[in-house]
Structures are given as structure tokens and as C-alpha cells.
Amino acid sequence: MTTHDDASAHRRPPLAISLAALTSSVDRFGISPLLMFIAVDFGVSLAGSVAVASVYFLCYGLSQPVWGILSDALGRLPVMRIALIGSVLGSLASLLAPELLSLTLARAVTGAFFGAVVPASITYVGDTSTPRHRQSALSDLMAAIAVGTALATAAAGLVGQWLDWRVMFAVSAGLALLSLIPLFRLPEPERETGVSILRGMSLFFRERWALLVVGLAFVEGALVLGLLTLLAPALEHQGVSPGAAGLSVAAYGVATILVSRGVRPLTARWSSARIIALGGTCLTLGLGIVALHQSVPTVIVAALLLGATWALMHTSLQAWVTEVVPSARGLSVAFFAGCLFAGSAAGSGLAGPLAEAGHWGLLFGVAAVVALALTVVAAATRSRYQYG
């Protein structure tokens, strides 16, 4: 197995990797503030437009195992290049979609291609960093993703309000094309070879810790990504303008950037279980606050706390999944990401009817209870894996 000493291993992800991950984030999170515009433009219900986001997340998640297998077989960078080319085409198809069905199909294709980028980026970091520096390197990658999230959520509502919601898909296509250029100059990392696809899958499915981590990712995806998608519509339901709603949710990206800066020193002093517990507490409080009242201040606070959750809990779970089956790391990370985004699709899909009916307090209240359970289970099992 390839090893890295502190001198040769990357302590930060290469800029080219961070740019590609940022691009994927822009496409993924730019849709949320546009859901009301899409519903009005196509003459459908909010639940109908939410399906555009849900299908995207579902295809994003279901494509992960395939990309993981290809990543282990072909390499991290070839997979990212193929995926970004497909993402350009899918974004252009989204831009030109004449009605809801064709838009949903175009977003499904785009999600399936963009689904390769972040997992391959995470695996690249896992291949090129030591265990000691891995979580801090991943936190830097998450910061780049958070920049994309903040830009997308802040700009999308304003773009939809002042220009046209389709402009965001043109932005995605342009960024994906731009992201391709530096990837051709980046060297492919060394990695363990000789593990077949069937052997890798066998190792993964026989490792109970791997199955546990991807299960935790599913629930986290439903609570963080699935419900983050609905924060802007929750405000718009209260009469807040789409631009203001998008800017409020952009606090998520700001918090992720700021908190991720503190993860590096925190990992030197705290156990992963303790960091997970802190992140889960932020998630529970954030959902609980917005369950009590939906307004610009409470959504900003909730988005800030969800951003802190992403920087703390999510990076801890990511680092964990890179450890459990190192000989099939690409496949493990792909299943992790797949479950994360399948969870986000399930979360937004299940919440759609409650959102359509305006039962926001009930929706976020139930989510807060589930978040508390996730926090307890994730922190306890991580502690047992580390020390038991």
C-alpha cells in the first residue's frame, strides 16, 4: 500500500481539485432559491418544483458507486475529467429545457455526472495525505465547497429575481468548462493496485464499520442537505423575497468556511467523536430554532449552525470512511457520498408535502429530534471504533 511521509504528503488539496469541487457545489446548491421561480414559470406546485432538486440529488447519489468503481480502476483525475465534460452538456440541456419534465431529466443527467467530482476529490485527498493531516486537508476541501455553496445560494435568488433562473445553469456550464483546464496539468496520485472490483465490493460489504458510516451519511444527508434545500422556500412562504431568502441561506456557506478554519487546530486537541458531538449539537439546535419560528433571523442562525455541522460532523465522517477499507478507498468514499445524497433526496422528497402544506414547524421539529438521535449514535460509535 502506498504511504506518505509528512514531507511528501499534501496537507492541503491542490487548487485544481478545490476548484472542481467548488464548481460541483455551485451547481448543487444554486437550485434551492430558484424553486419558487421554476414553479411559477412552469405553472406547477412547489412540491412539483422540489422534484427537480430531489431527482438531482437522487441521481447524484445513485451514480456514486459506479464512479467509485471507475475511480479505483481508471484513476481519480480521468473520472473527474469525464464527469465535468458530461456536466457541461447536462447544464446546457437544463438551460434550454422548455418544461418541467425535460428540466427534471436534464437535472438528473447533470446530477449523475457532477456526482463524480466531490467523491473523487475526497479520495484524491485520501490518497495524497497522511492520516494525521487528512481531516484538516478535507476541511480545506470542504471550505472550497462552502465557497461554492455561499456564492450559489446568495446569487441564485438575486439572479432569478433580477435576470432569469436559467442563468444559473449557464454559470454551472461555464464553471465546469473552466474547471477542466487545470485538471489536465495535475498528476494522478499513487494508490494501491491489485484489488479487483468484486474484491473491493466484497471488502466493503463485509466491513460493518463501513456500512455503519454510510448509514450515518444517509441520515446526515437527509437532515443537512435535504432540509437546507427548503430553508429558502420556507422564508418565501412567509412573504420574504427570493433574493433575501437566498442571501439568508448563504450564511450556511459562510459558517462552513469560518468553522473549517478552526478544524485544523481542533483535530490536534479533540477526538473525532467529540468533534462529531459538537457538530451534531449544532445541527439539532439549528433545526430546533427554525422549527419554532421561520423568519430571516432564525433562518440565518439555522444556516450558520448547519454550516458548522458540515465543517465539524461531516468532515469527521469523511475522514472516517477513508480509513475503514483503505484498499477500496474510492469505492468506500463513493458509497458514502451516494448515501449522503440519496439521503438528501429522501429528506427533501419526504418533506415536500409538509412544505407544500406550510407545516414548517412540524417538519423542522421532527428533523431536530432525528438530528439528536444521529448525534448520539455517531459520536458513540466513532468513539468505540477509535478506542475499542
Coordinates of C-alpha atoms in Angstrom, one line a residue:
M1 CA 0.0 0.0 0.0
T2 CA 1.3 3.5 -0.8
T3 CA 2.3 5.5 2.2
H4 CA 3.3 9.2 2.5
D5 CA 5.6 10.9 4.9
D6 CA 4.9 14.3 6.2
A7 CA 7.3 15.9 3.7
S8 CA 5.7 14.4 0.6
A9 CA 2.1 14.2 1.5
H10 CA -0.3 17.0 0.8
R11 CA -1.5 18.9 3.8
R12 CA -3.9 21.0 1.6
P13 CA -5.8 19.8 -1.5
P14 CA -4.4 21.2 -4.8
L15 CA -6.1 24.3 -6.2
A16 CA -7.3 22.4 -9.2
I17 CA -9.1 19.8 -7.0
S18 CA -10.7 22.6 -4.9
L19 CA -11.9 24.5 -8.0
A20 CA -13.6 21.4 -9.4
A21 CA -15.3 20.7 -6.1
L22 CA -16.4 24.3 -5.8
T23 CA -18.0 24.1 -9.3
S24 CA -19.9 21.0 -8.2
S25 CA -21.2 22.8 -5.1
V26 CA -22.3 25.8 -7.2
D27 CA -24.5 23.6 -9.4
R28 CA -25.8 21.6 -6.5
F29 CA -26.9 24.4 -4.2
G30 CA -27.9 27.0 -6.8
I31 CA -31.2 25.3 -7.4
S32 CA -32.8 25.9 -3.9
P33 CA -33.5 29.6 -4.2
L34 CA -34.9 29.0 -7.8
L35 CA -37.6 26.5 -6.9
M36 CA -40.3 29.1 -6.5
F37 CA -39.4 30.8 -9.8
I38 CA -39.5 27.4 -11.6
A39 CA -42.9 26.6 -10.0
V40 CA -44.3 29.9 -11.2
D41 CA -42.7 29.8 -14.7
F42 CA -44.0 26.3 -15.4
G43 CA -47.3 26.7 -13.6
V44 CA -46.7 23.8 -11.1
S45 CA -46.9 23.4 -7.4
L46 CA -43.9 23.9 -5.0
A47 CA -43.9 20.2 -4.4
G48 CA -43.6 19.7 -8.2
S49 CA -40.6 22.0 -8.5
V50 CA -39.0 20.4 -5.4
A51 CA -38.9 17.2 -7.5
V52 CA -36.3 18.9 -9.7
A53 CA -33.9 19.1 -6.7
S54 CA -34.9 15.7 -5.4
V55 CA -34.2 13.9 -8.6
Y56 CA -30.9 15.7 -9.0
F57 CA -29.8 14.6 -5.5
L58 CA -31.1 11.0 -6.2
C59 CA -29.1 10.7 -9.4
Y60 CA -26.1 12.4 -7.8
G61 CA -26.2 9.8 -5.1
L62 CA -27.0 6.7 -7.1
S63 CA -24.2 7.4 -9.5
Q64 CA -21.6 7.3 -6.7
P65 CA -20.8 3.6 -6.6
V66 CA -20.3 3.5 -10.4
W67 CA -17.9 6.5 -10.2
G68 CA -16.2 4.9 -7.3
I69 CA -15.5 1.7 -9.2
L70 CA -14.3 3.7 -12.2
S71 CA -12.1 5.8 -9.9
D72 CA -10.4 2.8 -8.5
A73 CA -10.0 1.3 -12.0
L74 CA -9.1 4.3 -14.1
G75 CA -7.9 6.8 -11.7
R76 CA -9.3 9.9 -9.9
L77 CA -8.5 12.5 -12.4
P78 CA -9.7 10.7 -15.6
V79 CA -13.0 10.2 -13.9
M80 CA -13.2 13.9 -12.9
R81 CA -12.5 15.0 -16.4
I82 CA -15.2 12.7 -17.9
A83 CA -17.7 13.9 -15.3
L84 CA -17.0 17.6 -15.9
I85 CA -17.5 17.2 -19.7
G86 CA -20.8 15.5 -19.1
S87 CA -21.8 18.2 -16.6
V88 CA -21.2 20.9 -19.2
L89 CA -23.6 19.1 -21.5
G90 CA -26.2 18.5 -18.8
S91 CA -26.1 22.1 -17.6
L92 CA -26.7 23.3 -21.2
A93 CA -29.6 21.0 -21.5
S94 CA -31.0 22.4 -18.3
L95 CA -30.6 25.9 -19.6
L96 CA -32.7 25.1 -22.7
A97 CA -35.4 22.9 -21.1
P98 CA -38.8 24.1 -22.3
E99 CA -40.9 22.5 -19.5
L100 CA -40.7 20.8 -16.1
L101 CA -40.3 17.2 -17.3
S102 CA -37.4 18.0 -19.6
L103 CA -35.8 20.2 -16.9
T104 CA -36.1 17.3 -14.4
L105 CA -34.5 14.9 -16.9
A106 CA -31.7 17.3 -17.7
R107 CA -31.0 17.9 -14.0
A108 CA -31.0 14.1 -13.4
V109 CA -28.2 13.7 -16.1
T110 CA -26.3 16.7 -14.7
G111 CA -26.5 15.3 -11.2
A112 CA -25.3 11.9 -12.3
F113 CA -22.2 13.5 -13.9
F114 CA -21.5 16.1 -11.2
G115 CA -21.8 13.2 -8.7
A116 CA -18.3 12.1 -9.5
V117 CA -16.5 15.3 -8.7
V118 CA -16.6 15.6 -4.9
P119 CA -16.1 11.9 -4.1
A120 CA -13.1 11.8 -6.5
S121 CA -11.8 14.9 -4.8
I122 CA -12.2 13.4 -1.4
T123 CA -10.5 10.2 -2.5
Y124 CA -7.6 12.2 -4.1
V125 CA -7.1 13.9 -0.7
G126 CA -7.2 10.5 1.0
D127 CA -4.6 9.2 -1.5
T128 CA -2.2 12.1 -1.0
S129 CA -2.4 12.9 2.7
T130 CA -1.3 11.2 5.9
P131 CA -3.9 10.1 8.4
R132 CA -2.6 12.7 10.8
H133 CA -3.3 15.6 8.3
R134 CA -6.3 14.0 6.5
Q135 CA -9.2 15.7 8.3
S136 CA -7.6 19.1 8.2
A137 CA -6.9 18.6 4.4
L138 CA -10.5 17.6 4.0
S139 CA -11.7 20.6 6.0
D140 CA -9.8 22.8 3.4
L141 CA -11.6 21.0 0.6
M142 CA -14.9 21.5 2.4
A143 CA -14.1 25.2 2.7
A144 CA -13.8 25.4 -1.1
I145 CA -17.1 23.6 -1.4
A146 CA -18.6 26.0 1.1
V147 CA -17.4 29.0 -1.0
G148 CA -19.4 27.5 -3.9
T149 CA -22.4 26.9 -1.6
A150 CA -22.3 30.5 -0.3
L151 CA -21.9 32.0 -3.8
A152 CA -24.7 29.8 -5.3
T153 CA -27.2 30.4 -2.5
A154 CA -26.5 34.1 -2.3
A155 CA -26.5 34.7 -6.1
A156 CA -29.2 32.4 -7.3
G157 CA -32.1 34.2 -5.7
L158 CA -30.9 37.5 -7.0
V159 CA -30.3 36.1 -10.4
G160 CA -33.8 34.6 -10.5
Q161 CA -35.3 37.9 -9.3
W162 CA -33.4 40.3 -11.5
L163 CA -32.5 38.2 -14.6
D164 CA -33.8 34.7 -15.2
W165 CA -33.5 31.5 -13.3
R166 CA -31.9 29.8 -16.3
V167 CA -28.8 31.9 -16.0
M168 CA -27.6 29.8 -13.1
F169 CA -27.3 26.8 -15.4
A170 CA -25.2 28.8 -17.8
V171 CA -23.0 29.7 -14.8
S172 CA -22.7 26.0 -14.0
A173 CA -21.7 25.1 -17.5
G174 CA -19.1 27.8 -17.7
L175 CA -17.5 26.9 -14.4
A176 CA -17.5 23.2 -15.3
L177 CA -15.7 24.0 -18.5
L178 CA -13.2 26.3 -16.7
S179 CA -12.5 23.6 -14.1
L180 CA -11.4 21.1 -16.8
I181 CA -8.3 23.1 -17.7
P182 CA -6.1 22.8 -14.6
L183 CA -7.1 19.1 -14.1
F184 CA -5.1 18.2 -17.2
R185 CA -1.9 19.5 -15.6
L186 CA -2.3 17.7 -12.3
P187 CA -0.5 14.3 -11.7
E188 CA -2.5 11.2 -10.9
P189 CA -1.8 10.1 -7.3
E190 CA -0.2 6.8 -6.5
R191 CA -2.6 4.3 -4.9
E192 CA -2.9 0.6 -4.0
T193 CA -3.4 -1.6 -7.0
G194 CA -4.3 -5.2 -7.5
V195 CA -7.8 -5.1 -5.8
S196 CA -10.4 -6.1 -8.3
I197 CA -13.9 -4.6 -8.5
L198 CA -15.5 -7.7 -7.0
R199 CA -12.9 -7.9 -4.3
G200 CA -13.3 -4.3 -3.4
M201 CA -17.1 -4.6 -3.1
S202 CA -16.6 -7.8 -1.0
L203 CA -14.3 -6.0 1.4
F204 CA -16.6 -3.1 1.7
F205 CA -19.8 -5.0 2.3
R206 CA -18.1 -7.3 4.8
E207 CA -16.8 -4.4 6.9
R208 CA -19.5 -3.5 9.4
W209 CA -17.9 -0.1 10.2
A210 CA -18.1 0.8 6.5
L211 CA -21.8 0.0 6.4
L212 CA -22.3 2.0 9.6
V213 CA -20.6 5.1 8.3
V214 CA -22.5 5.2 5.0
G215 CA -25.7 4.7 7.0
L216 CA -24.9 7.7 9.2
A217 CA -24.1 9.7 6.0
F218 CA -27.6 8.9 4.7
V219 CA -29.3 10.4 7.7
E220 CA -26.9 13.3 7.7
G221 CA -27.7 14.0 4.1
A222 CA -31.4 14.0 4.8
L223 CA -31.1 16.4 7.6
V224 CA -28.4 18.8 6.4
L225 CA -28.7 18.9 2.6
G226 CA -32.3 17.8 2.2
L227 CA -33.6 20.4 4.6
L228 CA -31.1 23.1 3.6
T229 CA -32.9 23.0 0.2
L230 CA -36.1 24.0 1.9
L231 CA -34.9 26.9 4.0
A232 CA -35.2 29.4 1.2
P233 CA -38.8 28.2 0.3
A234 CA -39.7 28.4 4.0
L235 CA -38.9 32.1 4.0
E236 CA -40.5 32.7 0.7
H237 CA -43.7 31.1 2.1
Q238 CA -43.6 33.8 4.8
G239 CA -43.5 36.5 2.1
V240 CA -39.7 37.1 2.0
S241 CA -38.3 37.9 -1.4
P242 CA -36.3 35.2 -3.2
G243 CA -33.2 37.4 -3.2
A244 CA -33.4 37.9 0.6
A245 CA -34.2 34.3 1.2
G246 CA -31.1 33.2 -0.8
L247 CA -28.9 35.6 1.0
S248 CA -30.1 34.3 4.3
V249 CA -29.3 30.7 3.4
A250 CA -25.9 31.8 2.2
A251 CA -25.0 32.0 5.9
Y252 CA -24.5 28.3 5.6
G253 CA -21.5 28.6 3.3
V254 CA -20.1 31.5 5.4
A255 CA -20.2 29.3 8.5
T256 CA -18.7 26.4 6.8
I257 CA -15.7 28.5 5.6
L258 CA -15.2 30.1 9.0
V259 CA -15.6 26.9 11.1
S260 CA -13.5 24.9 8.8
R261 CA -10.6 27.2 9.6
G262 CA -10.8 26.0 13.2
V263 CA -11.0 22.3 12.4
R264 CA -7.2 22.0 11.8
P265 CA -6.2 23.1 15.3
L266 CA -9.2 21.4 16.8
T267 CA -8.2 17.9 15.5
A268 CA -4.9 18.2 17.3
R269 CA -6.7 18.5 20.7
W270 CA -10.1 16.8 20.4
S271 CA -11.1 13.3 19.4
S272 CA -13.2 12.7 16.3
A273 CA -16.1 11.6 18.5
R274 CA -16.0 14.8 20.3
I275 CA -15.9 16.9 17.1
I276 CA -18.9 14.8 15.8
A277 CA -20.8 15.5 19.0
L278 CA -20.2 19.3 18.7
G279 CA -21.3 19.2 15.0
G280 CA -24.4 17.2 15.8
T281 CA -25.3 19.6 18.6
C282 CA -25.1 22.5 16.1
L283 CA -27.4 20.5 13.8
T284 CA -30.0 19.8 16.5
L285 CA -30.1 23.4 17.7
G286 CA -30.3 24.8 14.2
L287 CA -33.3 22.7 13.2
G288 CA -34.9 23.3 16.5
I289 CA -34.6 27.1 16.2
V290 CA -36.2 27.2 12.7
A291 CA -38.9 24.8 13.9
L292 CA -40.0 27.4 16.5
H293 CA -40.2 30.3 14.0
Q294 CA -39.4 30.9 10.4
S295 CA -38.0 34.3 9.8
V296 CA -34.9 35.9 8.2
P297 CA -33.0 36.0 11.6
T298 CA -33.9 32.4 12.6
V299 CA -33.0 31.0 9.1
I300 CA -29.7 32.8 9.2
V301 CA -28.9 31.3 12.6
A302 CA -30.1 27.9 11.4
A303 CA -28.0 28.1 8.3
L304 CA -25.0 29.2 10.3
L305 CA -25.4 26.2 12.6
L306 CA -25.9 23.8 9.7
G307 CA -22.7 25.2 8.1
A308 CA -20.9 24.5 11.4
T309 CA -22.3 20.9 11.3
W310 CA -20.9 20.4 7.8
A311 CA -17.5 21.6 8.8
L312 CA -17.4 19.5 12.0
M313 CA -19.5 16.4 11.7
H314 CA -19.3 15.9 8.0
T315 CA -15.5 16.2 7.7
S316 CA -15.2 13.8 10.6
L317 CA -17.4 11.2 8.9
Q318 CA -15.5 11.7 5.7
A319 CA -12.2 11.1 7.3
W320 CA -13.6 8.0 9.0
V321 CA -14.8 6.5 5.7
T322 CA -11.3 6.9 4.2
E323 CA -9.9 4.7 7.0
V324 CA -12.3 1.7 7.1
V325 CA -11.4 0.0 3.8
P326 CA -8.2 1.6 2.6
S327 CA -7.6 -0.9 -0.2
A328 CA -11.0 0.1 -1.7
R329 CA -11.0 3.8 -0.7
G330 CA -12.5 5.1 -3.9
L331 CA -15.5 2.7 -3.7
S332 CA -15.9 3.4 0.0
V333 CA -16.0 7.2 -0.5
A334 CA -18.4 6.7 -3.4
F335 CA -20.8 4.7 -1.4
F336 CA -20.5 7.3 1.4
A337 CA -21.3 10.1 -1.0
G338 CA -24.0 8.1 -2.6
C339 CA -25.8 7.5 0.6
L340 CA -25.3 11.1 1.6
F341 CA -27.1 12.4 -1.5
A342 CA -29.6 9.6 -1.6
G343 CA -30.4 10.8 1.9
S344 CA -30.7 14.4 0.8
A345 CA -33.1 13.3 -2.0
A346 CA -35.2 11.3 0.5
G347 CA -35.2 14.2 3.0
S348 CA -36.3 16.8 0.5
G349 CA -38.8 14.4 -1.1
L350 CA -40.4 13.3 2.2
A351 CA -40.5 16.9 3.4
G352 CA -42.2 18.1 0.1
P353 CA -45.8 17.5 1.1
L354 CA -45.3 19.1 4.5
A355 CA -43.6 22.1 2.8
E356 CA -46.5 22.4 0.3
A357 CA -49.0 22.4 3.2
G358 CA -47.0 25.1 5.0
H359 CA -46.3 22.8 8.1
W360 CA -42.8 24.2 8.5
G361 CA -42.7 23.9 12.3
L362 CA -43.7 20.2 12.3
L363 CA -41.2 19.5 9.5
F364 CA -38.2 21.1 11.2
G365 CA -39.2 19.9 14.7
V366 CA -39.3 16.2 13.6
A367 CA -35.9 16.7 11.9
A368 CA -34.4 18.2 15.1
V369 CA -35.4 15.0 17.1
V370 CA -33.8 12.8 14.4
A371 CA -30.7 15.0 14.5
L372 CA -30.4 14.4 18.2
A373 CA -30.5 10.7 17.7
L374 CA -28.0 10.9 14.9
T375 CA -25.6 12.8 17.1
V376 CA -25.7 10.3 19.9
V377 CA -25.2 7.3 17.7
A378 CA -22.5 8.8 15.5
A379 CA -20.4 10.1 18.4
A380 CA -20.7 6.9 20.4
T381 CA -19.8 4.6 17.5
R382 CA -16.9 6.8 16.4
S383 CA -15.5 6.6 20.0
R384 CA -15.9 2.8 20.0
Y385 CA -14.2 2.5 16.6
Q386 CA -11.3 4.7 17.7
Y387 CA -10.7 3.3 21.2
G388 CA -12.4 -0.1 21.1

